[in-house]
JSON list of C-alpha atoms in Angstrom, two decimals:
[
{"chain": "A", "resi": 1, "resn": "UNK", "atom": "CA", "xyz": [0.00, 0.00, 0.00]},
{"chain": "A", "resi": 2, "resn": "UNK", "atom": "CA", "xyz": [3.03, 2.27, 0.01]},
{"chain": "A", "resi": 3, "resn": "UNK", "atom": "CA", "xyz": [3.13, 5.34, -2.24]},
{"chain": "A", "resi": 4, "resn": "UNK", "atom": "CA", "xyz": [-0.66, 5.47, -2.30]},
{"chain": "A", "resi": 5, "resn": "UNK", "atom": "CA", "xyz": [-2.72, 8.56, -1.49]},
{"chain": "A", "resi": 6, "resn": "UNK", "atom": "CA", "xyz": [-6.13, 8.45, 0.17]},
{"chain": "A", "resi": 7, "resn": "UNK", "atom": "CA", "xyz": [-8.77, 11.16, 0.55]},
{"chain": "A", "resi": 8, "resn": "UNK", "atom": "CA", "xyz": [-11.04, 10.81, 3.58]},
{"chain": "A", "resi": 9, "resn": "UNK", "atom": "CA", "xyz": [-13.99, 13.15, 4.03]},
{"chain": "A", "resi": 10, "resn": "UNK", "atom": "CA", "xyz": [-14.76, 13.94, 7.65]},
{"chain": "A", "resi": 11, "resn": "UNK", "atom": "CA", "xyz": [-11.35, 12.71, 8.73]},
{"chain": "A", "resi": 12, "resn": "UNK", "atom": "CA", "xyz": [-10.76, 15.07, 11.65]},
{"chain": "A", "resi": 13, "resn": "UNK", "atom": "CA", "xyz": [-12.68, 13.06, 14.23]},
{"chain": "A", "resi": 14, "resn": "UNK", "atom": "CA", "xyz": [-14.52, 9.84, 14.93]},
{"chain": "A", "resi": 15, "resn": "UNK", "atom": "CA", "xyz": [-14.29, 6.94, 12.53]},
{"chain": "A", "resi": 16, "resn": "UNK", "atom": "CA", "xyz": [-12.72, 9.06, 9.80]},
{"chain": "A", "resi": 17, "resn": "UNK", "atom": "CA", "xyz": [-9.86, 10.00, 12.11]},
{"chain": "A", "resi": 18, "resn": "UNK", "atom": "CA", "xyz": [-9.29, 6.40, 13.08]},
{"chain": "A", "resi": 19, "resn": "UNK", "atom": "CA", "xyz": [-9.32, 5.27, 9.45]},
{"chain": "A", "resi": 20, "resn": "UNK", "atom": "CA", "xyz": [-6.80, 7.97, 8.54]},
{"chain": "A", "resi": 21, "resn": "UNK", "atom": "CA", "xyz": [-4.43, 6.84, 11.29]},
{"chain": "A", "resi": 22, "resn": "UNK", "atom": "CA", "xyz": [-4.77, 3.15, 10.39]},
{"chain": "A", "resi": 23, "resn": "UNK", "atom": "CA", "xyz": [-4.01, 3.89, 6.74]},
{"chain": "A", "resi": 24, "resn": "UNK", "atom": "CA", "xyz": [-1.00, 5.98, 7.74]},
{"chain": "A", "resi": 25, "resn": "UNK", "atom": "CA", "xyz": [0.25, 3.07, 9.86]},
{"chain": "A", "resi": 26, "resn": "UNK", "atom": "CA", "xyz": [-0.07, 0.88, 6.75]},
{"chain": "A", "resi": 27, "resn": "UNK", "atom": "CA", "xyz": [2.09, 3.28, 4.73]},
{"chain": "A", "resi": 28, "resn": "UNK", "atom": "CA", "xyz": [-0.59, 5.34, 2.96]},
{"chain": "A", "resi": 29, "resn": "UNK", "atom": "CA", "xyz": [-0.41, 9.11, 2.64]},
{"chain": "A", "resi": 30, "resn": "UNK", "atom": "CA", "xyz": [-3.73, 10.73, 3.57]},
{"chain": "A", "resi": 31, "resn": "UNK", "atom": "CA", "xyz": [-5.57, 13.96, 2.87]},
{"chain": "A", "resi": 32, "resn": "UNK", "atom": "CA", "xyz": [-8.48, 14.51, 5.25]},
{"chain": "A", "resi": 33, "resn": "UNK", "atom": "CA", "xyz": [-11.29, 17.03, 5.14]},
{"chain": "A", "resi": 34, "resn": "UNK", "atom": "CA", "xyz": [-12.77, 18.93, 8.07]},
{"chain": "A", "resi": 35, "resn": "UNK", "atom": "CA", "xyz": [-15.91, 21.03, 8.34]},
{"chain": "A", "resi": 36, "resn": "UNK", "atom": "CA", "xyz": [-15.68, 23.03, 11.58]},
{"chain": "A", "resi": 37, "resn": "UNK", "atom": "CA", "xyz": [-12.59, 22.41, 13.72]},
{"chain": "A", "resi": 38, "resn": "UNK", "atom": "CA", "xyz": [-9.31, 23.04, 11.92]},
{"chain": "A", "resi": 39, "resn": "UNK", "atom": "CA", "xyz": [-7.29, 22.37, 15.08]},
{"chain": "A", "resi": 40, "resn": "UNK", "atom": "CA", "xyz": [-8.67, 18.85, 15.34]},
{"chain": "A", "resi": 41, "resn": "UNK", "atom": "CA", "xyz": [-7.75, 18.27, 11.71]},
{"chain": "A", "resi": 42, "resn": "UNK", "atom": "CA", "xyz": [-4.21, 19.56, 12.15]},
{"chain": "A", "resi": 43, "resn": "UNK", "atom": "CA", "xyz": [-3.76, 17.25, 15.14]},
{"chain": "A", "resi": 44, "resn": "UNK", "atom": "CA", "xyz": [-4.68, 14.29, 12.93]},
{"chain": "A", "resi": 45, "resn": "UNK", "atom": "CA", "xyz": [-2.25, 15.50, 10.27]},
{"chain": "A", "resi": 46, "resn": "UNK", "atom": "CA", "xyz": [0.52, 15.69, 12.89]},
{"chain": "A", "resi": 47, "resn": "UNK", "atom": "CA", "xyz": [-0.27, 12.16, 14.08]},
{"chain": "A", "resi": 48, "resn": "UNK", "atom": "CA", "xyz": [-0.06, 10.81, 10.53]},
{"chain": "A", "resi": 49, "resn": "UNK", "atom": "CA", "xyz": [3.21, 12.64, 9.96]},
{"chain": "A", "resi": 50, "resn": "UNK", "atom": "CA", "xyz": [4.51, 11.04, 13.14]},
{"chain": "A", "resi": 51, "resn": "UNK", "atom": "CA", "xyz": [3.94, 7.71, 11.36]},
{"chain": "A", "resi": 52, "resn": "UNK", "atom": "CA", "xyz": [6.31, 8.91, 8.67]},
{"chain": "A", "resi": 53, "resn": "UNK", "atom": "CA", "xyz": [3.61, 9.71, 6.12]},
{"chain": "A", "resi": 54, "resn": "UNK", "atom": "CA", "xyz": [2.79, 12.86, 4.20]},
{"chain": "A", "resi": 55, "resn": "UNK", "atom": "CA", "xyz": [-0.59, 14.29, 5.12]},
{"chain": "A", "resi": 56, "resn": "UNK", "atom": "CA", "xyz": [-2.78, 17.36, 4.67]},
{"chain": "A", "resi": 57, "resn": "UNK", "atom": "CA", "xyz": [-6.18, 18.72, 5.73]},
{"chain": "A", "resi": 58, "resn": "UNK", "atom": "CA", "xyz": [-8.67, 20.71, 3.64]},
{"chain": "A", "resi": 59, "resn": "UNK", "atom": "CA", "xyz": [-11.93, 22.37, 4.65]},
{"chain": "A", "resi": 60, "resn": "UNK", "atom": "CA", "xyz": [-15.06, 20.88, 3.08]},
{"chain": "A", "resi": 61, "resn": "UNK", "atom": "CA", "xyz": [-18.76, 20.85, 3.79]},
{"chain": "A", "resi": 62, "resn": "UNK", "atom": "CA", "xyz": [-20.08, 17.83, 1.89]},
{"chain": "A", "resi": 63, "resn": "UNK", "atom": "CA", "xyz": [-23.58, 19.30, 2.03]},
{"chain": "A", "resi": 64, "resn": "UNK", "atom": "CA", "xyz": [-22.48, 22.37, 0.04]},
{"chain": "A", "resi": 65, "resn": "UNK", "atom": "CA", "xyz": [-22.51, 20.90, -3.46]},
{"chain": "A", "resi": 66, "resn": "UNK", "atom": "CA", "xyz": [-22.09, 24.28, -5.14]},
{"chain": "A", "resi": 67, "resn": "UNK", "atom": "CA", "xyz": [-18.56, 24.64, -3.73]},
{"chain": "A", "resi": 68, "resn": "UNK", "atom": "CA", "xyz": [-17.23, 21.28, -4.86]},
{"chain": "A", "resi": 69, "resn": "UNK", "atom": "CA", "xyz": [-15.49, 22.89, -7.81]},
{"chain": "A", "resi": 70, "resn": "UNK", "atom": "CA", "xyz": [-13.48, 25.08, -5.46]},
{"chain": "A", "resi": 71, "resn": "UNK", "atom": "CA", "xyz": [-12.64, 22.10, -3.28]},
{"chain": "A", "resi": 72, "resn": "UNK", "atom": "CA", "xyz": [-11.39, 20.05, -6.23]},
{"chain": "A", "resi": 73, "resn": "UNK", "atom": "CA", "xyz": [-9.17, 22.95, -7.29]},
{"chain": "A", "resi": 74, "resn": "UNK", "atom": "CA", "xyz": [-7.70, 23.18, -3.77]},
{"chain": "A", "resi": 75, "resn": "UNK", "atom": "CA", "xyz": [-7.20, 19.42, -3.71]},
{"chain": "A", "resi": 76, "resn": "UNK", "atom": "CA", "xyz": [-5.34, 19.55, -7.02]},
{"chain": "A", "resi": 77, "resn": "UNK", "atom": "CA", "xyz": [-3.12, 22.33, -5.68]},
{"chain": "A", "resi": 78, "resn": "UNK", "atom": "CA", "xyz": [-2.44, 20.35, -2.51]},
{"chain": "A", "resi": 79, "resn": "UNK", "atom": "CA", "xyz": [-1.52, 17.23, -4.48]},
{"chain": "A", "resi": 80, "resn": "UNK", "atom": "CA", "xyz": [0.83, 19.19, -6.71]},
{"chain": "A", "resi": 81, "resn": "UNK", "atom": "CA", "xyz": [2.52, 21.09, -3.90]},
{"chain": "A", "resi": 82, "resn": "UNK", "atom": "CA", "xyz": [2.77, 18.24, -1.40]},
{"chain": "A", "resi": 83, "resn": "UNK", "atom": "CA", "xyz": [3.24, 15.21, -3.63]},
{"chain": "A", "resi": 84, "resn": "UNK", "atom": "CA", "xyz": [4.02, 16.41, -7.15]},
{"chain": "A", "resi": 85, "resn": "UNK", "atom": "CA", "xyz": [1.06, 14.25, -8.10]},
{"chain": "A", "resi": 86, "resn": "UNK", "atom": "CA", "xyz": [-2.27, 14.97, -9.74]},
{"chain": "A", "resi": 87, "resn": "UNK", "atom": "CA", "xyz": [-4.32, 11.99, -8.62]},
{"chain": "A", "resi": 88, "resn": "UNK", "atom": "CA", "xyz": [-5.38, 9.97, -5.60]},
{"chain": "A", "resi": 89, "resn": "UNK", "atom": "CA", "xyz": [-5.76, 6.21, -5.20]},
{"chain": "A", "resi": 90, "resn": "UNK", "atom": "CA", "xyz": [-8.40, 5.84, -2.50]},
{"chain": "A", "resi": 91, "resn": "UNK", "atom": "CA", "xyz": [-11.57, 7.76, -1.65]},
{"chain": "A", "resi": 92, "resn": "UNK", "atom": "CA", "xyz": [-13.46, 7.21, 1.60]},
{"chain": "A", "resi": 93, "resn": "UNK", "atom": "CA", "xyz": [-16.82, 9.01, 1.65]},
{"chain": "A", "resi": 94, "resn": "UNK", "atom": "CA", "xyz": [-17.05, 9.13, 5.43]},
{"chain": "A", "resi": 95, "resn": "UNK", "atom": "CA", "xyz": [-18.34, 12.59, 6.43]},
{"chain": "A", "resi": 96, "resn": "UNK", "atom": "CA", "xyz": [-21.69, 12.45, 8.19]},
{"chain": "A", "resi": 97, "resn": "UNK", "atom": "CA", "xyz": [-24.04, 13.97, 10.70]},
{"chain": "A", "resi": 98, "resn": "UNK", "atom": "CA", "xyz": [-26.47, 12.34, 13.11]},
{"chain": "A", "resi": 99, "resn": "UNK", "atom": "CA", "xyz": [-29.98, 13.76, 13.16]},
{"chain": "A", "resi": 100, "resn": "UNK", "atom": "CA", "xyz": [-32.53, 11.42, 14.65]},
{"chain": "A", "resi": 101, "resn": "UNK", "atom": "CA", "xyz": [-36.27, 11.60, 15.16]},
{"chain": "A", "resi": 102, "resn": "UNK", "atom": "CA", "xyz": [-39.42, 9.57, 14.81]},
{"chain": "A", "resi": 103, "resn": "UNK", "atom": "CA", "xyz": [-40.75, 9.28, 11.27]},
{"chain": "A", "resi": 104, "resn": "UNK", "atom": "CA", "xyz": [-43.92, 11.16, 12.21]},
{"chain": "A", "resi": 105, "resn": "UNK", "atom": "CA", "xyz": [-41.89, 14.05, 13.63]},
{"chain": "A", "resi": 106, "resn": "UNK", "atom": "CA", "xyz": [-39.05, 14.37, 11.10]},
{"chain": "A", "resi": 107, "resn": "UNK", "atom": "CA", "xyz": [-39.00, 17.84, 9.57]},
{"chain": "A", "resi": 108, "resn": "UNK", "atom": "CA", "xyz": [-38.27, 18.71, 5.97]},
{"chain": "A", "resi": 109, "resn": "UNK", "atom": "CA", "xyz": [-35.20, 20.63, 7.13]},
{"chain": "A", "resi": 110, "resn": "UNK", "atom": "CA", "xyz": [-33.85, 17.56, 8.94]},
{"chain": "A", "resi": 111, "resn": "UNK", "atom": "CA", "xyz": [-34.55, 15.40, 5.91]},
{"chain": "A", "resi": 112, "resn": "UNK", "atom": "CA", "xyz": [-32.78, 17.83, 3.59]},
{"chain": "A", "resi": 113, "resn": "UNK", "atom": "CA", "xyz": [-29.73, 18.05, 5.85]},
{"chain": "A", "resi": 114, "resn": "UNK", "atom": "CA", "xyz": [-29.42, 14.27, 5.93]},
{"chain": "A", "resi": 115, "resn": "UNK", "atom": "CA", "xyz": [-30.01, 13.95, 2.21]},
{"chain": "A", "resi": 116, "resn": "UNK", "atom": "CA", "xyz": [-27.40, 16.57, 1.32]},
{"chain": "A", "resi": 117, "resn": "UNK", "atom": "CA", "xyz": [-24.78, 15.18, 3.69]},
{"chain": "A", "resi": 118, "resn": "UNK", "atom": "CA", "xyz": [-25.28, 11.46, 3.25]},
{"chain": "A", "resi": 119, "resn": "UNK", "atom": "CA", "xyz": [-26.47, 11.07, -0.36]},
{"chain": "A", "resi": 120, "resn": "UNK", "atom": "CA", "xyz": [-26.42, 14.09, -2.67]},
{"chain": "A", "resi": 121, "resn": "UNK", "atom": "CA", "xyz": [-23.06, 15.29, -1.36]},
{"chain": "A", "resi": 122, "resn": "UNK", "atom": "CA", "xyz": [-21.23, 11.96, -1.78]},
{"chain": "A", "resi": 123, "resn": "UNK", "atom": "CA", "xyz": [-22.95, 11.41, -5.14]},
{"chain": "A", "resi": 124, "resn": "UNK", "atom": "CA", "xyz": [-21.71, 14.61, -6.72]},
{"chain": "A", "resi": 125, "resn": "UNK", "atom": "CA", "xyz": [-18.39, 14.84, -4.87]},
{"chain": "A", "resi": 126, "resn": "UNK", "atom": "CA", "xyz": [-17.41, 11.40, -6.16]},
{"chain": "A", "resi": 127, "resn": "UNK", "atom": "CA", "xyz": [-18.54, 12.45, -9.63]},
{"chain": "A", "resi": 128, "resn": "UNK", "atom": "CA", "xyz": [-16.32, 15.54, -9.44]},
{"chain": "A", "resi": 129, "resn": "UNK", "atom": "CA", "xyz": [-13.37, 13.51, -8.21]},
{"chain": "A", "resi": 130, "resn": "UNK", "atom": "CA", "xyz": [-13.49, 10.81, -10.89]},
{"chain": "A", "resi": 131, "resn": "UNK", "atom": "CA", "xyz": [-10.82, 12.51, -13.08]},
{"chain": "A", "resi": 132, "resn": "UNK", "atom": "CA", "xyz": [-8.53, 12.60, -10.03]},
{"chain": "A", "resi": 133, "resn": "UNK", "atom": "CA", "xyz": [-8.86, 8.91, -9.08]},
{"chain": "A", "resi": 134, "resn": "UNK", "atom": "CA", "xyz": [-6.25, 6.61, -10.59]},
{"chain": "A", "resi": 135, "resn": "UNK", "atom": "CA", "xyz": [-7.37, 3.67, -12.69]},
{"chain": "A", "resi": 136, "resn": "UNK", "atom": "CA", "xyz": [-7.28, 0.65, -10.42]},
{"chain": "A", "resi": 137, "resn": "UNK", "atom": "CA", "xyz": [-8.21, 2.81, -7.45]},
{"chain": "A", "resi": 138, "resn": "UNK", "atom": "CA", "xyz": [-10.72, 2.24, -4.68]},
{"chain": "A", "resi": 139, "resn": "UNK", "atom": "CA", "xyz": [-13.88, 4.01, -3.56]},
{"chain": "A", "resi": 140, "resn": "UNK", "atom": "CA", "xyz": [-15.39, 3.11, -0.21]},
{"chain": "A", "resi": 141, "resn": "UNK", "atom": "CA", "xyz": [-18.74, 4.54, 0.82]},
{"chain": "A", "resi": 142, "resn": "UNK", "atom": "CA", "xyz": [-20.18, 4.35, 4.33]},
{"chain": "A", "resi": 143, "resn": "UNK", "atom": "CA", "xyz": [-23.57, 2.94, 5.28]},
{"chain": "A", "resi": 144, "resn": "UNK", "atom": "CA", "xyz": [-24.92, 1.77, 8.64]},
{"chain": "A", "resi": 145, "resn": "UNK", "atom": "CA", "xyz": [-26.25, -1.36, 10.24]},
{"chain": "A", "resi": 146, "resn": "UNK", "atom": "CA", "xyz": [-29.50, 0.63, 10.41]},
{"chain": "A", "resi": 147, "resn": "UNK", "atom": "CA", "xyz": [-29.98, 0.05, 6.69]},
{"chain": "A", "resi": 148, "resn": "UNK", "atom": "CA", "xyz": [-30.37, -3.69, 7.46]},
{"chain": "A", "resi": 149, "resn": "UNK", "atom": "CA", "xyz": [-32.27, -3.62, 10.75]},
{"chain": "A", "resi": 150, "resn": "UNK", "atom": "CA", "xyz": [-34.79, -1.06, 11.95]},
{"chain": "A", "resi": 151, "resn": "UNK", "atom": "CA", "xyz": [-34.75, 1.02, 15.12]},
{"chain": "A", "resi": 152, "resn": "UNK", "atom": "CA", "xyz": [-37.31, 3.76, 15.87]},
{"chain": "A", "resi": 153, "resn": "UNK", "atom": "CA", "xyz": [-35.94, 7.25, 15.26]},
{"chain": "A", "resi": 154, "resn": "UNK", "atom": "CA", "xyz": [-33.67, 6.51, 12.32]},
{"chain": "A", "resi": 155, "resn": "UNK", "atom": "CA", "xyz": [-36.04, 6.45, 9.33]},
{"chain": "A", "resi": 156, "resn": "UNK", "atom": "CA", "xyz": [-34.54, 9.40, 7.42]},
{"chain": "A", "resi": 157, "resn": "UNK", "atom": "CA", "xyz": [-30.92, 8.66, 8.31]},
{"chain": "A", "resi": 158, "resn": "UNK", "atom": "CA", "xyz": [-31.15, 4.99, 7.38]},
{"chain": "A", "resi": 159, "resn": "UNK", "atom": "CA", "xyz": [-33.00, 5.79, 4.14]},
{"chain": "A", "resi": 160, "resn": "UNK", "atom": "CA", "xyz": [-30.04, 7.87, 2.95]},
{"chain": "A", "resi": 161, "resn": "UNK", "atom": "CA", "xyz": [-27.71, 5.02, 3.77]},
{"chain": "A", "resi": 162, "resn": "UNK", "atom": "CA", "xyz": [-29.95, 2.64, 1.83]},
{"chain": "A", "resi": 163, "resn": "UNK", "atom": "CA", "xyz": [-29.71, 4.97, -1.16]},
{"chain": "A", "resi": 164, "resn": "UNK", "atom": "CA", "xyz": [-25.92, 4.90, -0.88]},
{"chain": "A", "resi": 165, "resn": "UNK", "atom": "CA", "xyz": [-25.96, 1.11, -0.91]},
{"chain": "A", "resi": 166, "resn": "UNK", "atom": "CA", "xyz": [-27.82, 1.11, -4.23]},
{"chain": "A", "resi": 167, "resn": "UNK", "atom": "CA", "xyz": [-25.54, 3.82, -5.62]},
{"chain": "A", "resi": 168, "resn": "UNK", "atom": "CA", "xyz": [-22.49, 1.75, -4.67]},
{"chain": "A", "resi": 169, "resn": "UNK", "atom": "CA", "xyz": [-23.57, -1.09, -6.96]},
{"chain": "A", "resi": 170, "resn": "UNK", "atom": "CA", "xyz": [-24.12, 1.28, -9.86]},
{"chain": "A", "resi": 171, "resn": "UNK", "atom": "CA", "xyz": [-20.78, 2.98, -9.31]},
{"chain": "A", "resi": 172, "resn": "UNK", "atom": "CA", "xyz": [-19.05, -0.42, -9.23]},
{"chain": "A", "resi": 173, "resn": "UNK", "atom": "CA", "xyz": [-20.72, -1.42, -12.47]},
{"chain": "A", "resi": 174, "resn": "UNK", "atom": "CA", "xyz": [-19.91, 1.81, -14.30]},
{"chain": "A", "resi": 175, "resn": "UNK", "atom": "CA", "xyz": [-16.37, 2.30, -13.00]},
{"chain": "A", "resi": 176, "resn": "UNK", "atom": "CA", "xyz": [-15.28, -1.31, -13.33]},
{"chain": "A", "resi": 177, "resn": "UNK", "atom": "CA", "xyz": [-13.93, -0.62, -16.81]},
{"chain": "A", "resi": 178, "resn": "UNK", "atom": "CA", "xyz": [-11.29, 1.57, -15.16]},
{"chain": "A", "resi": 179, "resn": "UNK", "atom": "CA", "xyz": [-10.40, -1.13, -12.67]},
{"chain": "A", "resi": 180, "resn": "UNK", "atom": "CA", "xyz": [-11.90, 0.91, -9.82]},
{"chain": "A", "resi": 181, "resn": "UNK", "atom": "CA", "xyz": [-13.60, -1.07, -7.08]},
{"chain": "A", "resi": 182, "resn": "UNK", "atom": "CA", "xyz": [-16.51, 0.43, -5.16]},
{"chain": "A", "resi": 183, "resn": "UNK", "atom": "CA", "xyz": [-17.79, -1.03, -1.91]},
{"chain": "A", "resi": 184, "resn": "UNK", "atom": "CA", "xyz": [-19.75, 0.22, 1.07]},
{"chain": "A", "resi": 185, "resn": "UNK", "atom": "CA", "xyz": [-18.88, -0.38, 4.70]},
{"chain": "A", "resi": 186, "resn": "UNK", "atom": "CA", "xyz": [-21.72, -0.54, 7.23]},
{"chain": "A", "resi": 187, "resn": "UNK", "atom": "CA", "xyz": [-20.59, -0.04, 10.85]},
{"chain": "A", "resi": 188, "resn": "UNK", "atom": "CA", "xyz": [-22.76, -1.17, 13.70]},
{"chain": "A", "resi": 189, "resn": "UNK", "atom": "CA", "xyz": [-22.96, 0.71, 17.01]},
{"chain": "A", "resi": 190, "resn": "UNK", "atom": "CA", "xyz": [-19.49, 2.17, 17.69]},
{"chain": "A", "resi": 191, "resn": "UNK", "atom": "CA", "xyz": [-18.08, 3.95, 20.73]},
{"chain": "A", "resi": 192, "resn": "UNK", "atom": "CA", "xyz": [-17.52, 7.44, 19.29]},
{"chain": "A", "resi": 193, "resn": "UNK", "atom": "CA", "xyz": [-18.96, 10.93, 19.83]},
{"chain": "A", "resi": 194, "resn": "UNK", "atom": "CA", "xyz": [-21.27, 10.47, 16.83]},
{"chain": "A", "resi": 195, "resn": "UNK", "atom": "CA", "xyz": [-24.92, 11.17, 17.58]},
{"chain": "A", "resi": 196, "resn": "UNK", "atom": "CA", "xyz": [-24.10, 12.60, 20.98]},
{"chain": "A", "resi": 197, "resn": "UNK", "atom": "CA", "xyz": [-21.78, 9.79, 22.03]},
{"chain": "A", "resi": 198, "resn": "UNK", "atom": "CA", "xyz": [-24.50, 7.67, 23.67]},
{"chain": "A", "resi": 199, "resn": "UNK", "atom": "CA", "xyz": [-22.91, 4.31, 22.75]},
{"chain": "A", "resi": 200, "resn": "UNK", "atom": "CA", "xyz": [-19.61, 5.41, 24.26]},
{"chain": "A", "resi": 201, "resn": "UNK", "atom": "CA", "xyz": [-20.87, 7.36, 27.27]},
{"chain": "A", "resi": 202, "resn": "UNK", "atom": "CA", "xyz": [-24.10, 5.68, 28.39]},
{"chain": "A", "resi": 203, "resn": "UNK", "atom": "CA", "xyz": [-23.32, 2.40, 30.23]},
{"chain": "A", "resi": 204, "resn": "UNK", "atom": "CA", "xyz": [-26.88, 1.11, 29.92]},
{"chain": "A", "resi": 205, "resn": "UNK", "atom": "CA", "xyz": [-26.99, 1.65, 26.14]},
{"chain": "A", "resi": 206, "resn": "UNK", "atom": "CA", "xyz": [-23.53, 0.14, 25.76]},
{"chain": "A", "resi": 207, "resn": "UNK", "atom": "CA", "xyz": [-24.49, -2.94, 27.78]},
{"chain": "A", "resi": 208, "resn": "UNK", "atom": "CA", "xyz": [-27.73, -3.39, 25.82]},
{"chain": "A", "resi": 209, "resn": "UNK", "atom": "CA", "xyz": [-25.84, -3.24, 22.51]},
{"chain": "A", "resi": 210, "resn": "UNK", "atom": "CA", "xyz": [-23.33, -5.76, 23.80]},
{"chain": "A", "resi": 211, "resn": "UNK", "atom": "CA", "xyz": [-26.20, -8.11, 24.72]},
{"chain": "A", "resi": 212, "resn": "UNK", "atom": "CA", "xyz": [-27.54, -7.88, 21.15]},
{"chain": "A", "resi": 213, "resn": "UNK", "atom": "CA", "xyz": [-24.18, -8.51, 19.46]},
{"chain": "A", "resi": 214, "resn": "UNK", "atom": "CA", "xyz": [-22.73, -11.92, 18.66]},
{"chain": "A", "resi": 215, "resn": "UNK", "atom": "CA", "xyz": [-19.21, -10.93, 19.73]},
{"chain": "A", "resi": 216, "resn": "UNK", "atom": "CA", "xyz": [-20.52, -9.59, 23.02]},
{"chain": "A", "resi": 217, "resn": "UNK", "atom": "CA", "xyz": [-19.51, -5.93, 23.01]},
{"chain": "A", "resi": 218, "resn": "UNK", "atom": "CA", "xyz": [-20.12, -2.60, 21.29]},
{"chain": "A", "resi": 219, "resn": "UNK", "atom": "CA", "xyz": [-17.82, -1.69, 18.44]},
{"chain": "A", "resi": 220, "resn": "UNK", "atom": "CA", "xyz": [-14.63, 0.33, 18.84]},
{"chain": "A", "resi": 221, "resn": "UNK", "atom": "CA", "xyz": [-13.22, 2.88, 16.37]},
{"chain": "A", "resi": 222, "resn": "UNK", "atom": "CA", "xyz": [-10.27, 0.55, 15.69]},
{"chain": "A", "resi": 223, "resn": "UNK", "atom": "CA", "xyz": [-12.72, -2.10, 14.45]},
{"chain": "A", "resi": 224, "resn": "UNK", "atom": "CA", "xyz": [-13.75, 0.22, 11.63]},
{"chain": "A", "resi": 225, "resn": "UNK", "atom": "CA", "xyz": [-10.32, 1.68, 10.95]},
{"chain": "A", "resi": 226, "resn": "UNK", "atom": "CA", "xyz": [-8.87, -1.77, 10.43]},
{"chain": "A", "resi": 227, "resn": "UNK", "atom": "CA", "xyz": [-11.78, -2.71, 8.15]},
{"chain": "A", "resi": 228, "resn": "UNK", "atom": "CA", "xyz": [-11.17, 0.39, 6.01]},
{"chain": "A", "resi": 229, "resn": "UNK", "atom": "CA", "xyz": [-7.47, -0.42, 5.72]},
{"chain": "A", "resi": 230, "resn": "UNK", "atom": "CA", "xyz": [-8.29, -4.00, 4.74]},
{"chain": "A", "resi": 231, "resn": "UNK", "atom": "CA", "xyz": [-10.74, -2.93, 2.04]},
{"chain": "A", "resi": 232, "resn": "UNK", "atom": "CA", "xyz": [-8.12, -0.58, 0.57]},
{"chain": "A", "resi": 233, "resn": "UNK", "atom": "CA", "xyz": [-5.43, -3.28, 0.57]},
{"chain": "A", "resi": 234, "resn": "UNK", "atom": "CA", "xyz": [-4.23, -5.23, -2.45]},
{"chain": "A", "resi": 235, "resn": "UNK", "atom": "CA", "xyz": [-5.57, -8.40, -0.86]},
{"chain": "A", "resi": 236, "resn": "UNK", "atom": "CA", "xyz": [-9.18, -7.26, -1.43]},
{"chain": "A", "resi": 237, "resn": "UNK", "atom": "CA", "xyz": [-8.77, -6.15, -5.06]},
{"chain": "A", "resi": 238, "resn": "UNK", "atom": "CA", "xyz": [-11.36, -8.67, -6.33]},
{"chain": "A", "resi": 239, "resn": "UNK", "atom": "CA", "xyz": [-14.11, -7.43, -4.01]},
{"chain": "A", "resi": 240, "resn": "UNK", "atom": "CA", "xyz": [-16.45, -4.86, -5.55]},
{"chain": "A", "resi": 241, "resn": "UNK", "atom": "CA", "xyz": [-20.13, -3.83, -5.39]},
{"chain": "A", "resi": 242, "resn": "UNK", "atom": "CA", "xyz": [-20.39, -5.32, -1.90]},
{"chain": "A", "resi": 243, "resn": "UNK", "atom": "CA", "xyz": [-21.97, -4.19, 1.34]},
{"chain": "A", "resi": 244, "resn": "UNK", "atom": "CA", "xyz": [-19.62, -5.20, 4.15]},
{"chain": "A", "resi": 245, "resn": "UNK", "atom": "CA", "xyz": [-21.13, -4.88, 7.61]},
{"chain": "A", "resi": 246, "resn": "UNK", "atom": "CA", "xyz": [-18.71, -4.41, 10.50]},
{"chain": "A", "resi": 247, "resn": "UNK", "atom": "CA", "xyz": [-21.02, -4.77, 13.48]},
{"chain": "A", "resi": 248, "resn": "UNK", "atom": "CA", "xyz": [-19.68, -7.76, 15.40]},
{"chain": "A", "resi": 249, "resn": "UNK", "atom": "CA", "xyz": [-22.87, -9.60, 14.49]},
{"chain": "A", "resi": 250, "resn": "UNK", "atom": "CA", "xyz": [-25.45, -7.13, 15.78]},
{"chain": "A", "resi": 251, "resn": "UNK", "atom": "CA", "xyz": [-29.10, -8.19, 15.68]},
{"chain": "A", "resi": 252, "resn": "UNK", "atom": "CA", "xyz": [-28.53, -11.51, 13.92]}
]
């Protein structure tokens, strides 16, 4: 995996941060994007550089489709200045936001925020980035266990993830001629600050999840970071158009 460059959206915190660090440990250079906290992003860059890798951070709001052209231009400049390269090898569409509410109470504004962030944004950002992805590269989208099983309060969020799962198959079919694989990773309940950090911080919720999981615990960020690194490795080059759930066997 050496001499490869990955782009991770939402890589300044949570699962994106962990994936960036795991890829750096595997010898991949990484460019992450951040939306609000530049200091968090720079700390991740420093940690990747401590692994001996080149790294950079760029601001991006994946819900702001109109500014993707500007982002791609900044990415091209970063690649040229930092790597003397014009393309990337791996794309992880990770950026997300957690907005939850009962179906009957979900507002149009909440729906639109989720749609822009989790479906329209990744759809058109990936489209914009296609000329910058090397033939034989990898695209990894992110879904959720909630697209397989149902829990009250997640109707809109899970619907966007379901849309991404369908899109992944179409992307794999249409980009296969370039040797690009496209898969989608579906984490289960993970101990992060996502969605208010309830899985990590609420012992009762954590214990209930553990009781519903075959491997007997809630997921950890490392579980997902390692899965990302594996799906970007040469050993998984023949896997494409697949939904891979990393949930420890939740709700079997």
